[in-house]
Short mmCIF file of C-alpha atoms in Angstrom, two decimals:
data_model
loop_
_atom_site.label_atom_id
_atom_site.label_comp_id
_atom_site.label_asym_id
_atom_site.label_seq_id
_atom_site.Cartn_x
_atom_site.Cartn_y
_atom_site.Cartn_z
CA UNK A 13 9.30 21.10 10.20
CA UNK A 14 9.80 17.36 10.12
CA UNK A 15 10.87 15.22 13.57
CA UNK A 16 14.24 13.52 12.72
CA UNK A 17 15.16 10.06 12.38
CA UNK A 18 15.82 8.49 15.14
CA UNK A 19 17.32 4.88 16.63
CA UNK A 20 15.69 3.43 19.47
CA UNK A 21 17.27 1.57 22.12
CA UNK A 22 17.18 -2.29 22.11
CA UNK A 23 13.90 -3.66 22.93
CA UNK A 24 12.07 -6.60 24.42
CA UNK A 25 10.39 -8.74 21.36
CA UNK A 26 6.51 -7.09 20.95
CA UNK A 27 3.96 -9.69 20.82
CA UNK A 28 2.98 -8.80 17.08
CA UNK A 29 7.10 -10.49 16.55
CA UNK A 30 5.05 -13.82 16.66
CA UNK A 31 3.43 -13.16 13.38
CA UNK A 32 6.62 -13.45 11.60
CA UNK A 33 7.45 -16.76 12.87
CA UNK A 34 4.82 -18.86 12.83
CA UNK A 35 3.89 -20.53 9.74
CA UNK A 36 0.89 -19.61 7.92
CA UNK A 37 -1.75 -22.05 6.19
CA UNK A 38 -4.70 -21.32 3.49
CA UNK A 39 -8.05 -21.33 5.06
CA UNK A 40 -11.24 -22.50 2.39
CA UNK A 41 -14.54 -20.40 2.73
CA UNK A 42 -15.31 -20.88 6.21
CA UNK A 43 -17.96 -19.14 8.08
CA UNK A 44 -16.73 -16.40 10.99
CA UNK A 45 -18.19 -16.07 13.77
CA UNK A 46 -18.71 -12.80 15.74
CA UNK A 47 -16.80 -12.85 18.95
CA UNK A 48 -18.62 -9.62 19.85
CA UNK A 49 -21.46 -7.61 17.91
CA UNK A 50 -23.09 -8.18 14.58
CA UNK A 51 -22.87 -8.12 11.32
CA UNK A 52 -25.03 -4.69 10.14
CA UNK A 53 -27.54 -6.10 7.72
CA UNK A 54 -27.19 -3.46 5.20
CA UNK A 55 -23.22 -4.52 5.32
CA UNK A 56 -22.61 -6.15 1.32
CA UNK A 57 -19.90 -6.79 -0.24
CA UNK A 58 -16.16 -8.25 -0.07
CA UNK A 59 -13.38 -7.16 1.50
CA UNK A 60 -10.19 -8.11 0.06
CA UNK A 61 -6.71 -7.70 1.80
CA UNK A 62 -3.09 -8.44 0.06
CA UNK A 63 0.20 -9.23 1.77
CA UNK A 64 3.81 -11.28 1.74
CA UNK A 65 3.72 -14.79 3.96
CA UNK A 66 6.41 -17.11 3.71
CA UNK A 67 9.20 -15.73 5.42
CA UNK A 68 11.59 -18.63 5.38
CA UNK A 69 12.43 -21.58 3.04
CA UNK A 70 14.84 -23.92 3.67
CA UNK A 71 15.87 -22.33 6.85
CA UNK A 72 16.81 -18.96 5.29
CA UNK A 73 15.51 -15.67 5.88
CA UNK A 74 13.50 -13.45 3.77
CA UNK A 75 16.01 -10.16 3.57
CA UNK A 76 13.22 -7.85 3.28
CA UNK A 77 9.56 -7.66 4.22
CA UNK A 78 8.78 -6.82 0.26
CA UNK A 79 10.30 -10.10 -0.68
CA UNK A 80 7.29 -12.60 0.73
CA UNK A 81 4.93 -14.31 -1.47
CA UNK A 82 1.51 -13.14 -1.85
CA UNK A 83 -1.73 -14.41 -0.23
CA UNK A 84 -5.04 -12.94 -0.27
CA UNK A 85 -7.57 -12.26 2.54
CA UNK A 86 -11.24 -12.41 1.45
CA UNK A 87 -14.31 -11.57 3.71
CA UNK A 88 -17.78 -11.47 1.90
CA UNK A 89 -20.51 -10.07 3.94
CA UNK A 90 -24.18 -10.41 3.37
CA UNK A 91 -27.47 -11.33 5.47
CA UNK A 92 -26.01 -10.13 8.45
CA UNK A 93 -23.33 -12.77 8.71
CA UNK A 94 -20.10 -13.17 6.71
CA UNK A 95 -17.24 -15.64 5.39
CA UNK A 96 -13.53 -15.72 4.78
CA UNK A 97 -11.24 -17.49 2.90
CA UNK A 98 -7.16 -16.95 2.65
CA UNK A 99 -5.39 -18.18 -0.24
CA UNK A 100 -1.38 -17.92 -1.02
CA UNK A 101 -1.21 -16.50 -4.58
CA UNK A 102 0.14 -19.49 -6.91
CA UNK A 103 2.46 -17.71 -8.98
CA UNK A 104 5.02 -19.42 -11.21
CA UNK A 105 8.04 -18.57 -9.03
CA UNK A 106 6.00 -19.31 -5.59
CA UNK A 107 4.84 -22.70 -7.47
CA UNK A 108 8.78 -23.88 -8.06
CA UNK A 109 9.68 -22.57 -4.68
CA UNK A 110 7.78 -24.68 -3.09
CA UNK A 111 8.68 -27.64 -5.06
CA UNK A 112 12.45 -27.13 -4.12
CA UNK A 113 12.22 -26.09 -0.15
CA UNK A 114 14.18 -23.40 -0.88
CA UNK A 115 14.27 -19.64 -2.54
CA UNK A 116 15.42 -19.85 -6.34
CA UNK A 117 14.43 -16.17 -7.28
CA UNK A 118 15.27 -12.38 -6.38
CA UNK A 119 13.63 -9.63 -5.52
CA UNK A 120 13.05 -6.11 -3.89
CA UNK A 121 15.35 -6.60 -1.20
CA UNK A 122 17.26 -10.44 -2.12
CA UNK A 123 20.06 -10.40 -4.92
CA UNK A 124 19.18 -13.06 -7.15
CA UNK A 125 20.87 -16.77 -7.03
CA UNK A 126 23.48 -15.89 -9.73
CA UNK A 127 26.90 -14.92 -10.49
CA UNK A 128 26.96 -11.81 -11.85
CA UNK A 129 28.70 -12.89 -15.32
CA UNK A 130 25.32 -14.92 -15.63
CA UNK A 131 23.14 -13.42 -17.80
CA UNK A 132 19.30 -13.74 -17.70
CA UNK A 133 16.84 -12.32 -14.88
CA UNK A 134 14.90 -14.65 -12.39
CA UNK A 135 13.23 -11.83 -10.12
CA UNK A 136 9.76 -13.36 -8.70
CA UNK A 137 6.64 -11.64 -9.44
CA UNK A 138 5.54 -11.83 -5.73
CA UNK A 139 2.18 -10.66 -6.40
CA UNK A 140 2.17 -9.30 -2.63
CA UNK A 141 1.41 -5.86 -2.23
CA UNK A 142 -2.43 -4.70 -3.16
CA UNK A 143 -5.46 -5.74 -5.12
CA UNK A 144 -7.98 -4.22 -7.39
CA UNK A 145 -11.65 -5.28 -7.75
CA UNK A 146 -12.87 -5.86 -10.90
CA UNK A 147 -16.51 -6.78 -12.48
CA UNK A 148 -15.51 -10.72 -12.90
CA UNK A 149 -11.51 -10.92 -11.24
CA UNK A 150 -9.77 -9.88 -8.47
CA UNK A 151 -6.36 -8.49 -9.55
CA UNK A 152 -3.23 -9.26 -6.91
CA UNK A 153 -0.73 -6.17 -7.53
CA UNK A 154 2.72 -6.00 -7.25
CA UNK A 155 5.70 -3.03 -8.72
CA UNK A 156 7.62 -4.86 -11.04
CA UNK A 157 5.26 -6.97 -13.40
CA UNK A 158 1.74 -7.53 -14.59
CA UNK A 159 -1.09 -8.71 -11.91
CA UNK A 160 -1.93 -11.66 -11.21
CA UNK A 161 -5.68 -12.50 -11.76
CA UNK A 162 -7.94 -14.43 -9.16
CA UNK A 163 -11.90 -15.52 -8.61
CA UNK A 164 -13.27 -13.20 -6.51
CA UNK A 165 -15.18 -15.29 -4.59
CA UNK A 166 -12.32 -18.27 -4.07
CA UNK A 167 -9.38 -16.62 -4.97
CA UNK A 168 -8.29 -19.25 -6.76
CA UNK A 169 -5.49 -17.90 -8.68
CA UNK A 170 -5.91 -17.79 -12.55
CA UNK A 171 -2.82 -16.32 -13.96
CA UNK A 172 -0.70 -13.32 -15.04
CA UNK A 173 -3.16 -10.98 -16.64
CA UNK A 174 -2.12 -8.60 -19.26
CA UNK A 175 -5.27 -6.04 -19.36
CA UNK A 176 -5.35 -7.05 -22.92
CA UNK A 177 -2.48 -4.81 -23.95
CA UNK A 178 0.76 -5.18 -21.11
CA UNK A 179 3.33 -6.71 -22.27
CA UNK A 180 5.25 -9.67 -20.43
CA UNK A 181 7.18 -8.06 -17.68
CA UNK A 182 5.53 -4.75 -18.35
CA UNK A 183 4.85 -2.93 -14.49
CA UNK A 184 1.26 -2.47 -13.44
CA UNK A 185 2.05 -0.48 -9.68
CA UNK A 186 -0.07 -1.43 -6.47
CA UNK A 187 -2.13 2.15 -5.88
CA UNK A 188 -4.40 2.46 -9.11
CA UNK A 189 -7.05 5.16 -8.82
CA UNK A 190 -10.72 4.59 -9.38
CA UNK A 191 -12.77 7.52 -10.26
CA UNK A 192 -16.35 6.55 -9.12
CA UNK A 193 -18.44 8.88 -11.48
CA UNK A 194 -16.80 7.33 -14.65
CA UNK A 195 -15.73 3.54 -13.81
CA UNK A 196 -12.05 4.77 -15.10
CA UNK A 197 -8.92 2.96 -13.89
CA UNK A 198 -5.85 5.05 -13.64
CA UNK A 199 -2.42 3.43 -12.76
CA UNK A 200 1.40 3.80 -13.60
CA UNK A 201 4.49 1.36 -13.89
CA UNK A 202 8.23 2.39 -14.32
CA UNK A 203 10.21 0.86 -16.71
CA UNK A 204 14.11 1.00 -17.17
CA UNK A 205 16.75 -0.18 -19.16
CA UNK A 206 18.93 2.33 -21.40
CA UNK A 207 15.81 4.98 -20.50
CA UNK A 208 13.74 5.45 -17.71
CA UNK A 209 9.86 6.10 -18.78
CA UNK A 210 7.12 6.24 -16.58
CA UNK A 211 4.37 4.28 -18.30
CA UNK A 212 0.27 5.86 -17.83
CA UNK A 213 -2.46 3.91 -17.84
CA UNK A 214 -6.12 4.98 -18.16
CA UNK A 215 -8.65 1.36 -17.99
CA UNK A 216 -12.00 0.92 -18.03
CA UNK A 217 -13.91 -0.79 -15.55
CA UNK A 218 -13.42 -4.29 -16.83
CA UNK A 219 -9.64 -3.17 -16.67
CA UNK A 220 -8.93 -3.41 -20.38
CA UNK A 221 -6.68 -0.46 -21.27
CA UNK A 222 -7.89 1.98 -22.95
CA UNK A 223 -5.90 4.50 -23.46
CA UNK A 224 -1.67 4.96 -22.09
CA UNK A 225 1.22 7.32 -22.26
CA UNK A 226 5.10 7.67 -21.03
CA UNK A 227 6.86 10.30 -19.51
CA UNK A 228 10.61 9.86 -19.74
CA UNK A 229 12.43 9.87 -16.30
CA UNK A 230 15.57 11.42 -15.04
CA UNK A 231 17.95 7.85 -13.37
CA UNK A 232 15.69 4.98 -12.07
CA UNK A 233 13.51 6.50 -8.96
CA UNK A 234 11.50 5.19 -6.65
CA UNK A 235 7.62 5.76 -7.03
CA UNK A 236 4.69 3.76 -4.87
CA UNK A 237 1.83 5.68 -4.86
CA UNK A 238 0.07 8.90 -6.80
CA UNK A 239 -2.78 11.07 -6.88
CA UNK A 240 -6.27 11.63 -8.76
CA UNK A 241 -6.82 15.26 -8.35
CA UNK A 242 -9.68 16.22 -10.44
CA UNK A 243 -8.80 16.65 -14.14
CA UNK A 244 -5.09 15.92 -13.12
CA UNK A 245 -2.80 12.51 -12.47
CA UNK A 246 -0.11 13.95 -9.45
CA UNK A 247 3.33 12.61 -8.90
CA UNK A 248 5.62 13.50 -6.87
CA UNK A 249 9.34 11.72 -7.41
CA UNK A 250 11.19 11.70 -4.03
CA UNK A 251 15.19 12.10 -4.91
CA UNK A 252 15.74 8.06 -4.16
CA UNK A 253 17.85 6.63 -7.31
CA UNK A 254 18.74 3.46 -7.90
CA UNK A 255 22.32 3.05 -9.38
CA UNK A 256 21.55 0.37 -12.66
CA UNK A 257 25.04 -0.97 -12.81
CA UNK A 258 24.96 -3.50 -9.21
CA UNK A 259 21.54 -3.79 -9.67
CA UNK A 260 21.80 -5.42 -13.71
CA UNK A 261 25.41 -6.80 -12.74
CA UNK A 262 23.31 -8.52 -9.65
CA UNK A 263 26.14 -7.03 -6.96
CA UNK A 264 22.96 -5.75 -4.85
CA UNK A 265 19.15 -5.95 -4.68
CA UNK A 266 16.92 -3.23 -5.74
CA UNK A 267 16.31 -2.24 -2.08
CA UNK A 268 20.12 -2.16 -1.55
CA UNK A 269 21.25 -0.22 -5.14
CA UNK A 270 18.72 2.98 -3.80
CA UNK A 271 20.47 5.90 -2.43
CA UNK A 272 19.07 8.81 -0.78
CA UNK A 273 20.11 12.01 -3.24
CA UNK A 274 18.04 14.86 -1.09
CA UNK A 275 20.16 17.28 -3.18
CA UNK A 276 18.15 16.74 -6.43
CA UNK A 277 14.91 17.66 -3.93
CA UNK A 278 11.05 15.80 -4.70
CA UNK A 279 10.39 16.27 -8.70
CA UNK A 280 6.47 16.93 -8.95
CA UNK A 281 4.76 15.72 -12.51
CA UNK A 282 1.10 17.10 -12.89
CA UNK A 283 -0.29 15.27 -15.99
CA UNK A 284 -3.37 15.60 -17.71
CA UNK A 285 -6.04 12.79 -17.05
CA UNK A 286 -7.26 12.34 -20.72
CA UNK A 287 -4.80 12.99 -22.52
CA UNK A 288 -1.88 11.24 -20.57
CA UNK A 289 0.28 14.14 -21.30
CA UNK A 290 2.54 16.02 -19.20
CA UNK A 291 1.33 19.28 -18.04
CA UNK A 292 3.97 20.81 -15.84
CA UNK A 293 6.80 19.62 -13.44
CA UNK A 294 9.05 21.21 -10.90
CA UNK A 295 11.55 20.60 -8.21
CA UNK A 296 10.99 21.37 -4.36
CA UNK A 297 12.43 20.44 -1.07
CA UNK A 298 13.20 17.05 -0.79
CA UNK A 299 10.71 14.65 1.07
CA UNK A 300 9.70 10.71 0.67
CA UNK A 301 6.47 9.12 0.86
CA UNK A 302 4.48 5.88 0.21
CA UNK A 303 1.40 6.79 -0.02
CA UNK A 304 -1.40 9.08 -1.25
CA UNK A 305 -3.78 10.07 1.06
CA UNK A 306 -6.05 11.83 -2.03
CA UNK A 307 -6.42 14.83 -4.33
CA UNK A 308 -8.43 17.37 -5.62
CA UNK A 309 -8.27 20.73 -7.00
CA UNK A 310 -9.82 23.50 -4.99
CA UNK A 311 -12.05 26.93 -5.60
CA UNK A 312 -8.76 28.65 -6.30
CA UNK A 313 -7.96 26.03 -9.18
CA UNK A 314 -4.85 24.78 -6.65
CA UNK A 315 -4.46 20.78 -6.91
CA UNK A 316 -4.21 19.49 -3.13
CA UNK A 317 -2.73 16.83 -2.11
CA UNK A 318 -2.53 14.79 0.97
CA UNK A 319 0.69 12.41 1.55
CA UNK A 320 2.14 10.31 4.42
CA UNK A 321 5.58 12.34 4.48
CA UNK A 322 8.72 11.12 5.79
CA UNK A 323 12.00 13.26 6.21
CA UNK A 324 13.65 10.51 4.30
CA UNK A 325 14.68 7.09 3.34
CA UNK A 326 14.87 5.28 6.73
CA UNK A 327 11.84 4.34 6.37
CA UNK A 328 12.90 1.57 3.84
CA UNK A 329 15.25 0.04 6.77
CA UNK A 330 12.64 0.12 9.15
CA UNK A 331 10.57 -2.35 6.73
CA UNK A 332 13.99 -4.35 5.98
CA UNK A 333 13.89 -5.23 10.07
CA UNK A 334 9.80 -5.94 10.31
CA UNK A 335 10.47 -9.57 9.80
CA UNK A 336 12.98 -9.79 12.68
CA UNK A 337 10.48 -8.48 14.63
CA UNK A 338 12.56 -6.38 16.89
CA UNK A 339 13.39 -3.65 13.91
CA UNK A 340 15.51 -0.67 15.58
CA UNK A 341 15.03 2.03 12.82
CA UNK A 342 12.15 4.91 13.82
CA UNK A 343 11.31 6.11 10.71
CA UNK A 344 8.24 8.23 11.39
CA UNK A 345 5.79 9.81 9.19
CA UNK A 346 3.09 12.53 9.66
CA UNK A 347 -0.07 13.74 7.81
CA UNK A 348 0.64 16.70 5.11
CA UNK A 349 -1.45 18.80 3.00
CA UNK A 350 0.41 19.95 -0.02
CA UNK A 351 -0.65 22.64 -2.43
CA UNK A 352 0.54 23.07 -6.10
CA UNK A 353 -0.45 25.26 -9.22
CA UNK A 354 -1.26 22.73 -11.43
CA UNK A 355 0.30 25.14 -14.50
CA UNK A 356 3.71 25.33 -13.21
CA UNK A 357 3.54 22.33 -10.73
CA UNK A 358 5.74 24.94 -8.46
CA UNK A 359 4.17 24.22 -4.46
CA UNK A 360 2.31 27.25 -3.58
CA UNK A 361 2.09 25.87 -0.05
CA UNK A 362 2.97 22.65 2.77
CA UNK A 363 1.12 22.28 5.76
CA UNK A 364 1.61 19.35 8.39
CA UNK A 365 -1.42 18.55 9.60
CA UNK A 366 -0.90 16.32 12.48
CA UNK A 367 2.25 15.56 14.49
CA UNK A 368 1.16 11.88 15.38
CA UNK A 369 2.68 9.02 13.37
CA UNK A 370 0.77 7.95 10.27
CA UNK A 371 -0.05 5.72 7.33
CA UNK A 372 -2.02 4.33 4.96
CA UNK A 373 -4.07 7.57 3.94
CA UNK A 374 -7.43 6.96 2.61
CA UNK A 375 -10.96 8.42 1.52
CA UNK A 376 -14.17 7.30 1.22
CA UNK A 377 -14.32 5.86 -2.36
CA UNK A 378 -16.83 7.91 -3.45
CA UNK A 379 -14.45 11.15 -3.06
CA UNK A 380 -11.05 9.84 -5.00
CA UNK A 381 -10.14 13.03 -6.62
CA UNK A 382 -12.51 14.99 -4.98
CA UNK A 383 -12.72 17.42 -1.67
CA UNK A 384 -13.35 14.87 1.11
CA UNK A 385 -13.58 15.70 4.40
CA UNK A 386 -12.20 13.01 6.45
CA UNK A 387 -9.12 10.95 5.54
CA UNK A 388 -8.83 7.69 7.19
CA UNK A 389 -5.29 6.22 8.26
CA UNK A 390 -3.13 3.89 10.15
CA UNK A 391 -1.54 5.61 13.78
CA UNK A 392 0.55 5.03 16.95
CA UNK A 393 -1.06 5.39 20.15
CA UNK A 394 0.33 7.91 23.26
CA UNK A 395 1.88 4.16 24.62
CA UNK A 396 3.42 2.66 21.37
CA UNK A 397 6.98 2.39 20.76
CA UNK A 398 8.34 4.24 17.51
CA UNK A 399 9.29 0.83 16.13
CA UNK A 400 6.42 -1.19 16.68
CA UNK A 401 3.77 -1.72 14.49
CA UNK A 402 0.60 0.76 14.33
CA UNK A 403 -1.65 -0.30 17.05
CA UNK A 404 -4.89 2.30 16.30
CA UNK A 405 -6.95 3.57 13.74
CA UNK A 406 -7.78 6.79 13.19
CA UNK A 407 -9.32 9.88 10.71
CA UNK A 408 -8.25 13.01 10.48
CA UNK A 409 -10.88 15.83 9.90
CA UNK A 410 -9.94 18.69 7.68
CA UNK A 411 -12.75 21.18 9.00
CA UNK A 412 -11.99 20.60 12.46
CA UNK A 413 -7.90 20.28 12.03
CA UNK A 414 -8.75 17.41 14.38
CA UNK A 415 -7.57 13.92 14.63
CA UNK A 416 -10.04 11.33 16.40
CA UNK A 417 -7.63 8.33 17.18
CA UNK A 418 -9.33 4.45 18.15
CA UNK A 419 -6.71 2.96 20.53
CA UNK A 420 -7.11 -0.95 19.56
CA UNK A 421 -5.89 -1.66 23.05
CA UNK A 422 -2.84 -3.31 24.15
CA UNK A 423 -1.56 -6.07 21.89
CA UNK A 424 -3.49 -5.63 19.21
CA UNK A 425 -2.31 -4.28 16.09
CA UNK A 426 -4.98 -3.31 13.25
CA UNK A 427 -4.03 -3.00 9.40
CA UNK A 428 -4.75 -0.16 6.92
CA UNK A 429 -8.61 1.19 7.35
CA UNK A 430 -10.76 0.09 4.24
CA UNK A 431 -13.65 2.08 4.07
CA UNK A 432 -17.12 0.22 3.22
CA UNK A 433 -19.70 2.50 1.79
CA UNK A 434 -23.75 2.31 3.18
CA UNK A 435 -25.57 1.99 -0.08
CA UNK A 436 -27.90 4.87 1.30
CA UNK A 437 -24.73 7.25 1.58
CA UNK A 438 -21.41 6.50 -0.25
CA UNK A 439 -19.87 9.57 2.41
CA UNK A 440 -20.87 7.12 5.35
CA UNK A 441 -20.21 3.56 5.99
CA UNK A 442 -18.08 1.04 8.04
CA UNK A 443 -14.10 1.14 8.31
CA UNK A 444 -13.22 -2.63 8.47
CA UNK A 445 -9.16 -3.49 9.56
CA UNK A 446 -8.15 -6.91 10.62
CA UNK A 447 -6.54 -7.14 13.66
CA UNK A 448 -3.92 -9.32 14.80
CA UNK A 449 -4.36 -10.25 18.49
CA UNK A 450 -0.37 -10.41 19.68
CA UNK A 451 -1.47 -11.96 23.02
CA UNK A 452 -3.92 -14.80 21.80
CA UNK A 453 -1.87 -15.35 18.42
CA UNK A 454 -4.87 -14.89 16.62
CA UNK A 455 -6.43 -12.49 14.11
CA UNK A 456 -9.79 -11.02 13.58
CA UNK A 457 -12.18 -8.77 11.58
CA UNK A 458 -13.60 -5.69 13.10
CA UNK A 459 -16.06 -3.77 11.86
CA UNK A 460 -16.34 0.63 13.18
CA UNK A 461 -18.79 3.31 12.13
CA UNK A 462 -17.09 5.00 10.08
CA UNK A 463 -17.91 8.43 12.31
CA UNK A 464 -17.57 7.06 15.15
CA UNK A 465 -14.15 4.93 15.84
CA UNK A 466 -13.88 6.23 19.19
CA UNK A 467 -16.81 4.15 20.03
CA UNK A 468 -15.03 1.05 19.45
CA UNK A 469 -15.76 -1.64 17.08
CA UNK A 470 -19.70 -2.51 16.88
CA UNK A 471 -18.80 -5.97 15.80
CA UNK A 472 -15.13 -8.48 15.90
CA UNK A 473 -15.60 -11.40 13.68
CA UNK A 474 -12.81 -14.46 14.64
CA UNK A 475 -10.47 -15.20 11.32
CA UNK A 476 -10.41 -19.67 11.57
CA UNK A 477 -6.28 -18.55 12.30
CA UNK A 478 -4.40 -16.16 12.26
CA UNK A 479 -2.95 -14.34 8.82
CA UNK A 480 -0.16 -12.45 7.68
CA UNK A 481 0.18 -8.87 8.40
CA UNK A 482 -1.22 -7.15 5.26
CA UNK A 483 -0.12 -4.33 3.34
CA UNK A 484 -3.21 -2.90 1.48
CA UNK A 485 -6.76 -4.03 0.66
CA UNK A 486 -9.86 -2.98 -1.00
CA UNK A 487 -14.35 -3.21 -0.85
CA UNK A 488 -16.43 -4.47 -3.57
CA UNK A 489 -19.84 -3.87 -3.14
CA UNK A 490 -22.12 -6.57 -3.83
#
């Protein structure tokens, strides 16, 4: 049983409001310094962390927290100490942008600066939403085009970066999947235009496709996020369509053109990891979700998933009113376990596993597509406000049905948990999350065992300023 949506009374501006209108700056490799704690020794490696900036130009508003440009967060650790550098993605659109003072382009939630008897597209690659780690790049993800590529130890930007094979415009999505034991890449993009595919990737670990697919695709849905289960790629389509005709005659913005159809319930797609293929697919009760907490297929051959489930599409207003930072939409979102027979796809069983609000699911890497024991996530504390920002990290343990919640304390508002593997046990590590301090304006690193959040953070590292609020991230290990 799901909690409904609900609207919450007007409320007094929360501190974290001040992120959103302040304007942000780059920051070169610059040593941090610990404001508390140390640096573990054994702690290698970067952590990387992608999100929109830029919320104004020319004294208009951004209509949607999708729509800001991209800029990276790096942190490279090593010797006990670490540095950080924050650099604004320089993408073609973001480059003329800035040139003009003002907003020339569309995008996920802006209708683009045409009349509709225009012809021609000029949505923005925005580059904004996640990054992936390779051997010699760091890629900056976004839905609707190829990734951007960047040095991993500057991030200075590059360019667009095809994997060798995309072609120019062709989608690369945010959430790829690494499986650990084989180096393989696994990632999707949607395409549309007189059909709807959904376009499979399998890469290698330099990211140069190596093998892809596509699934045709009933109208033009929505889909964020997936699942590596084992020998199995798991989608599940929520019933959000977009309606083509406003979208292509530029009447309304992609964000705008989606409707909520929860009569057409969530399609599930199991497809087979080496081949590409579709295995099986069936419909269920309707449901939406961003994210993917992980996947795996258990003793009983059942693929499990784990998924951030909302009751609906609210969720995508609440996001639309971030910016202002005084949204009024409660959109909230609990923990599930789902179980499907991978043969029919038909859900054998749904279990919510927690009734506190929830995001940003996670494993350790070492366990994508594998039984793992703990997932790691974003969550609301007893005091929070259902339309403020999460403001405490958490995991949730599937043995003891038990989830151990780290109350950042008052102001303080973490991002999604990245877990950081020890190198003498990929299971155990750090969590890192960078915290924006709403009271002090300021933002900062902190560094938990990953066992042990309630303990507090062993070690808070001060950013040289304060940075955007982030949507996703990833570790390299040196």
């Amino acid at each position: 049983m799901m909690l409904s949506t609900q609207r919450s009374p007007q409320l007094s501006t929360p501190t974290w409001g001040k992120a959103f209108t302040q304007p942000l700056q780059d920051f070169p490799l610059t040593p941090l310094a610990p404001i508390e704690g140390q640096v573990p020794d054994s702690l290698r490696g970067s952590l990387y962390r992608n999100g929109p900036v830029l919320f104004e130009r020319g004294g208009e508003r951004i209509a949607h927290w999708f729509d800001g440009d991209g800029a990276i967060l790096g942190v490279h650790f090593g010797d006990g100490a670490a540095t950080g550098v924050y650099r604004t993605v320089q993408t073609a659109g973001y480059l003329a942008e800035e040139k003009a003072g003002k907003f020339l382009a569309g995008g996920y939630g802006r209708r683009e600066p045409r009349p509709f008897w225009k012809s021609g597209s000029s949505i923005k690659n925005s580059a904004n939403t996640s990054v992936l780690a390779l051997e010699n790049r760091l890629l900056a993800l976004w839905e609707g085009g190829n990734p951007h590529g960047l040095d991993l130890q500057t991030l200075d930007t590059i360019g667009l970066d095809n994997l060798d094979s995309l072609a120019k415009g062709e989608t690369f999505s945010a959430h790829p999947k690494v499986d650990s034991q084989t180096g393989e890449i696994f990632n999707f993009g949607v395409m549309f235009g007189q059909k709807t595919f959904l376009n499979l990737y399998c890469c290698d670990r330099t990211g140069k496709i190596m093998r892809r697919n596509k699934v045709p695709l009933k109208n033009v849905p929505l889909i964020h996020d997936f699942a590596l289960a084992g020998p199995y790629l798991v989608f599940c389509v929520s019933p959000v369509v977009v309606n083509p005709l406003p979208l292509l005659l530029n009447w309304k913005s992609y964000s705008e053109a989606m409707g909520w159809k929860p009569e057409q319930g969530t399609q599930i797609l199991v497809i087979d990891r080496d081949t590409l293929e579709l295995v099986s697919q069936s419909n269920t009760d309707p449901w939406f979700q961003w994210h993917f907490g992980n996947g795996f297929v258990d003793r009983d051959g059942q693929v499990v998933i784990d998924i951030a489930r909302y009751k609906d599409l609210e969720t995508n207003q609440f996001l639309k009113e971030v910016p202002s930072g005084q949204p009024k939409t409660d959109a909230p979102s609990q923990l599930w376990r789902i179980r499907i027979d991978p043969k029919t796809a038909k859900v054998s069983s749904s279990q919510r596993l927690s009734d506190r609000t929830c995001e940003f699911p996670t494993v350790a890497p070492a366990l994508v597509g594998q039984s793992a024991r703990y997932t790691y996530l974003n969550a609301r504390s007893e005091h929070s406000q259902g339309t403020d920002l999460f403001d405490a990290i958490a995991f949730f343990d599937h043995e003891r049905g038990e989830m151990t919640v780290a109350d950042m304390g008052a102001d303080s508002y973490p991002s999604e948990p990245i877990f950081a593997p020890s190198p003498d046990n990929p299971e155990q590590g750090w969590i890192l999350t960078v915290v924006y301090r709403g009271d002090h304006h300021a933002s900062e690193v902190w560094i938990f065992e990953s066992h042990a959040l309630e303990n507090g953070p062993i070690c808070r590292l001060a950013l040289p300023q304060f940075v955007a609020f982030s949507f996703h991230g990833t570790w390299k290990a040196a």
